[in-house]
mmCIF file of C-alpha atoms in Angstrom:
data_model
loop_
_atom_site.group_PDB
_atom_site.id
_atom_site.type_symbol
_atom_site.label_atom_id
_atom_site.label_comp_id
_atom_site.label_asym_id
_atom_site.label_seq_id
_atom_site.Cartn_x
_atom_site.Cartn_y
_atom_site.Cartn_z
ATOM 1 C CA UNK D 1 -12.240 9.613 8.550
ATOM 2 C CA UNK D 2 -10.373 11.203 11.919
ATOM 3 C CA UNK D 3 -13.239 13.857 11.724
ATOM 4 C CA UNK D 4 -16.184 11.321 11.560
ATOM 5 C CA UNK D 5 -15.128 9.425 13.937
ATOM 6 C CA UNK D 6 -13.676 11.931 16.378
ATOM 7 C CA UNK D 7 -17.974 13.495 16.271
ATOM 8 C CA UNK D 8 -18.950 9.500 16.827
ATOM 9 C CA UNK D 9 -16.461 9.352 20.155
ATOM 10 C CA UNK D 10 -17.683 12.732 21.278
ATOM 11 C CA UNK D 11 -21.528 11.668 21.102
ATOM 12 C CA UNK D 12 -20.935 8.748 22.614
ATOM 13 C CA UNK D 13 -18.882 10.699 25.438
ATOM 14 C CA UNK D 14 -21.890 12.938 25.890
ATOM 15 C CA UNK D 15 -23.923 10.300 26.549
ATOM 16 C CA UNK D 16 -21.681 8.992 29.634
ATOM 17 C CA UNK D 17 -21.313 12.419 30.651
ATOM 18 C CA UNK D 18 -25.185 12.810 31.624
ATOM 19 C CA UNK D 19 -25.327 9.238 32.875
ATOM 20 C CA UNK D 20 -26.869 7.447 30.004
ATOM 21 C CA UNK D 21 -27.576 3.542 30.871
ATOM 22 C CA UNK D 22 -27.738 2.858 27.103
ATOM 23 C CA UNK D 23 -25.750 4.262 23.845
ATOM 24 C CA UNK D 24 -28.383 6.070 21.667
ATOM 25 C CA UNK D 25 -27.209 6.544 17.949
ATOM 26 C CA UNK D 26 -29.418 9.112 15.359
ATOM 27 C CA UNK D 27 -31.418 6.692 13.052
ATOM 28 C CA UNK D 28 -28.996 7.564 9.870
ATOM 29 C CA UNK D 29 -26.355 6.050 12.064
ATOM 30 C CA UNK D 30 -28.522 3.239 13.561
ATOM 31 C CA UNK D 31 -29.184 2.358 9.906
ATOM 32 C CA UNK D 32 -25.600 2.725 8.712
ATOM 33 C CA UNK D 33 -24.629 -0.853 7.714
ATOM 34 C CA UNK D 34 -20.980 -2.311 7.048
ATOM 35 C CA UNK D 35 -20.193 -4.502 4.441
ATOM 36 C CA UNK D 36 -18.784 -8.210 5.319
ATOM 37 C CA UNK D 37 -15.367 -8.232 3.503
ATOM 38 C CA UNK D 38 -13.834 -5.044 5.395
ATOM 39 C CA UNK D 39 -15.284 -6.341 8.707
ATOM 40 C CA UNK D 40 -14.250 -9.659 8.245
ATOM 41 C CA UNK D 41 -10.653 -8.484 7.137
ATOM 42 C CA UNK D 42 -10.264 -5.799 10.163
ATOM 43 C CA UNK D 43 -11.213 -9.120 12.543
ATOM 44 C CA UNK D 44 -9.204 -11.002 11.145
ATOM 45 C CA UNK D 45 -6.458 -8.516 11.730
ATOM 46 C CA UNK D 46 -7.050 -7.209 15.270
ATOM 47 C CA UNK D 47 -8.498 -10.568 16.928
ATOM 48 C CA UNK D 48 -4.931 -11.696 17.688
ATOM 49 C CA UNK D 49 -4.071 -8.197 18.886
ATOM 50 C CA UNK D 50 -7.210 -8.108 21.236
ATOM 51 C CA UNK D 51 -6.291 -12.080 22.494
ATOM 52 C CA UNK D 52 -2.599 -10.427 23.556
ATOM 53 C CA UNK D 53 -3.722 -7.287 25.062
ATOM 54 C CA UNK D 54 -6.528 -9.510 26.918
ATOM 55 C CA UNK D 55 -3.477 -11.546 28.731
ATOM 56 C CA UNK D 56 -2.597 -8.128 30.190
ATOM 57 C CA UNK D 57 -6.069 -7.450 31.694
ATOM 58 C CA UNK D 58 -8.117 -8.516 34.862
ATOM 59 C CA UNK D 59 -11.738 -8.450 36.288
ATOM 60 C CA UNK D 60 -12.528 -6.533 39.019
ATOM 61 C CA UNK D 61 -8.673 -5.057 39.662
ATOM 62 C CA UNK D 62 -9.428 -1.204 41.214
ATOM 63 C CA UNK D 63 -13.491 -1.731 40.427
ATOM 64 C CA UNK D 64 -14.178 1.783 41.629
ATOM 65 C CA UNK D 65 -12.683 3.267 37.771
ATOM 66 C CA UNK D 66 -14.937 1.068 35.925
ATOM 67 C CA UNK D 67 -18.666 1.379 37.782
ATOM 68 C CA UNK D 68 -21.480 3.528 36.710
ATOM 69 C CA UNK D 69 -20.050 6.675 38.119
ATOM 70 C CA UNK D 70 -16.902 6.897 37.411
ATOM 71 C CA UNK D 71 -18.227 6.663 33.618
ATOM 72 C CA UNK D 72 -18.937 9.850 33.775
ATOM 73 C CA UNK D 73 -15.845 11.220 34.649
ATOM 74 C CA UNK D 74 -14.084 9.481 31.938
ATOM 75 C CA UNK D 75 -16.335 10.776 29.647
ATOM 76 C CA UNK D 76 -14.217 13.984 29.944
ATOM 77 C CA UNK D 77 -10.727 12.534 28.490
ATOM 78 C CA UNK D 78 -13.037 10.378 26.302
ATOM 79 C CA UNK D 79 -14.475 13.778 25.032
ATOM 80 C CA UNK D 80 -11.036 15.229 24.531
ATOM 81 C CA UNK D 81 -9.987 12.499 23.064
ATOM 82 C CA UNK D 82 -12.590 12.448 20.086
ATOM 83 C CA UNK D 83 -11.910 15.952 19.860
ATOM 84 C CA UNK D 84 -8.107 15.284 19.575
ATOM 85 C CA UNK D 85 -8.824 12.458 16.823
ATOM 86 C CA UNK D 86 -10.799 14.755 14.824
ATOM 87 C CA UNK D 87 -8.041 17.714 14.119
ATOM 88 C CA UNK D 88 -6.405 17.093 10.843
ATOM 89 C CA UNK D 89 -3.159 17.001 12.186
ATOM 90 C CA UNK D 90 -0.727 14.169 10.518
ATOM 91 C CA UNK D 91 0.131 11.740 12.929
ATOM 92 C CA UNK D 92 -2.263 12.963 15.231
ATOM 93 C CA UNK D 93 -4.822 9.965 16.103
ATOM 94 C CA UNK D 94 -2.424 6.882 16.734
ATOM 95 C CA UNK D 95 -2.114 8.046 20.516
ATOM 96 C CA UNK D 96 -5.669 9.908 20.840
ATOM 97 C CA UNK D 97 -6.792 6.457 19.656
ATOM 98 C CA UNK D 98 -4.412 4.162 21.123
ATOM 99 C CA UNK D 99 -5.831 6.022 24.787
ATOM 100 C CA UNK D 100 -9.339 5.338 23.917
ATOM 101 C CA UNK D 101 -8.457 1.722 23.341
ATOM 102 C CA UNK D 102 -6.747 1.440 26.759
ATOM 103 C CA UNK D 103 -9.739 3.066 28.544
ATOM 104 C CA UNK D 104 -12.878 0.978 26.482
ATOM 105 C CA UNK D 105 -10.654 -2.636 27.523
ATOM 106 C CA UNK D 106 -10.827 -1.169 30.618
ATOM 107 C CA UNK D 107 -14.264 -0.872 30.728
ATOM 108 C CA UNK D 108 -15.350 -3.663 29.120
ATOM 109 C CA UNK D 109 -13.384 -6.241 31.250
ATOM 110 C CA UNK D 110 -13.703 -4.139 34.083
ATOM 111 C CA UNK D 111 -9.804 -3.541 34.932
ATOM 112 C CA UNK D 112 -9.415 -0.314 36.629
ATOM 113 C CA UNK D 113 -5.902 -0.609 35.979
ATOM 114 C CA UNK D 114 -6.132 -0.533 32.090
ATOM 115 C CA UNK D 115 -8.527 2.611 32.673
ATOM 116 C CA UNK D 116 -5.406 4.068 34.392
ATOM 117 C CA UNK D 117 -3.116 3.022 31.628
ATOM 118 C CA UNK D 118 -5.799 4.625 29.249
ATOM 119 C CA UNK D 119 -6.020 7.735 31.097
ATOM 120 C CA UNK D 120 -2.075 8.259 31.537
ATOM 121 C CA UNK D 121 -1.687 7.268 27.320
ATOM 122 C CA UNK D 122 -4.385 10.234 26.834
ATOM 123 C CA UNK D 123 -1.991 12.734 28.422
ATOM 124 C CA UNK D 124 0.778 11.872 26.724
ATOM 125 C CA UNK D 125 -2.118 11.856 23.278
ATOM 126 C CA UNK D 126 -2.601 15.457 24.407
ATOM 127 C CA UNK D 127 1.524 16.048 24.710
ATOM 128 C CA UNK D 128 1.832 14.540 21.471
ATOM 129 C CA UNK D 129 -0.617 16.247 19.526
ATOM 130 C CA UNK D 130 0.631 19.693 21.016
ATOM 131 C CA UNK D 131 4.021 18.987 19.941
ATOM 132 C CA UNK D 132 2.936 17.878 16.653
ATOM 133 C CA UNK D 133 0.422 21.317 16.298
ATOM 134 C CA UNK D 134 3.744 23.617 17.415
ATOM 135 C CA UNK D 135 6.362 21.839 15.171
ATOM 136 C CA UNK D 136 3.833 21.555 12.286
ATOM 137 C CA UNK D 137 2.935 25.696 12.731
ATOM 138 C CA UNK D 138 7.270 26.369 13.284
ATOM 139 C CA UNK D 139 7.572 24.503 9.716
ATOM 140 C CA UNK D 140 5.144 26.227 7.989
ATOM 141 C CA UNK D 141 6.336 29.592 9.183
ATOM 142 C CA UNK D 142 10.152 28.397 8.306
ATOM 143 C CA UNK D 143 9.400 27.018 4.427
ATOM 144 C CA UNK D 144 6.944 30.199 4.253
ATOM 145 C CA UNK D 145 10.114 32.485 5.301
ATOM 146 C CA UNK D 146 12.239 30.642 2.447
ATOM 147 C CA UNK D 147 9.652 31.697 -0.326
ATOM 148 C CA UNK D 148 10.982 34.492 -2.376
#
């Protein structure tokens, strides 16, 4: 799932990178339908998360992070981002993700702020999934070490 989605946040990142006005999705993915039960039970689950984290945020605070141009510069830690989400690494896409979330509010309600809290969550993603990769690799190397 990380892998799938971390290609989907990467295309769409792309796409703000050269200045695209409107998301373009391949036809297999335009097609791609989801069924009613799992949406409806995800809603049902993150509309009272979204209705707290929307107490936090407000129009037009440090507009400048959330026009047309500066879209294109978050499409860098955006981009890095979907790449972090995609590694297989356990653990590894709660903060990648969590960063993303910040930075799309942000954009959405246009709250330069929460792109700022998005931005500083993505380097403590990258932080995170480089301690992660290092402790994961020292592990492996120590229970490898053990074998007879």
């Amino acid at each position: 799932v990380g892998m799938v989605l971390g290609i989907v946040i990467g295309f769409v990142a792309l796409q703000l990178l050269i200045g695209a006005r409107r998301l373009w999705l391949p036809g297999f993915m335009r097609r791609r339908r989801i069924p009613a039960a799992p949406l409806k039970s995800m809603l049902v689950r993150i509309i009272p998360k979204l209705a707290w984290a929307e107490a936090f945020l407000k129009p037009r605070r440090w507009p400048r992070l959330t026009g047309f141009g500066a879209r294109s510069l978050l499409a860098v830690p955006v981009l890095l981002m979907g790449a972090t989400i995609s590694l297989p690494i356990p653990l590894g896409n709660f903060m990648p993700a969590l960063a993303l979330m910040a930075v799309a509010l942000g954009l959405i309600v246009r709250d330069g702020l929460a792109v700022i809290a998005g931005l500083v969550l993505a380097v403590l993603a990258i932080f995170w999934t480089s301690a992660l990769f290092v402790l994961g690799a020292e592990l492996t190397a120590s229970l490898i070490a053990l074998l007879p």
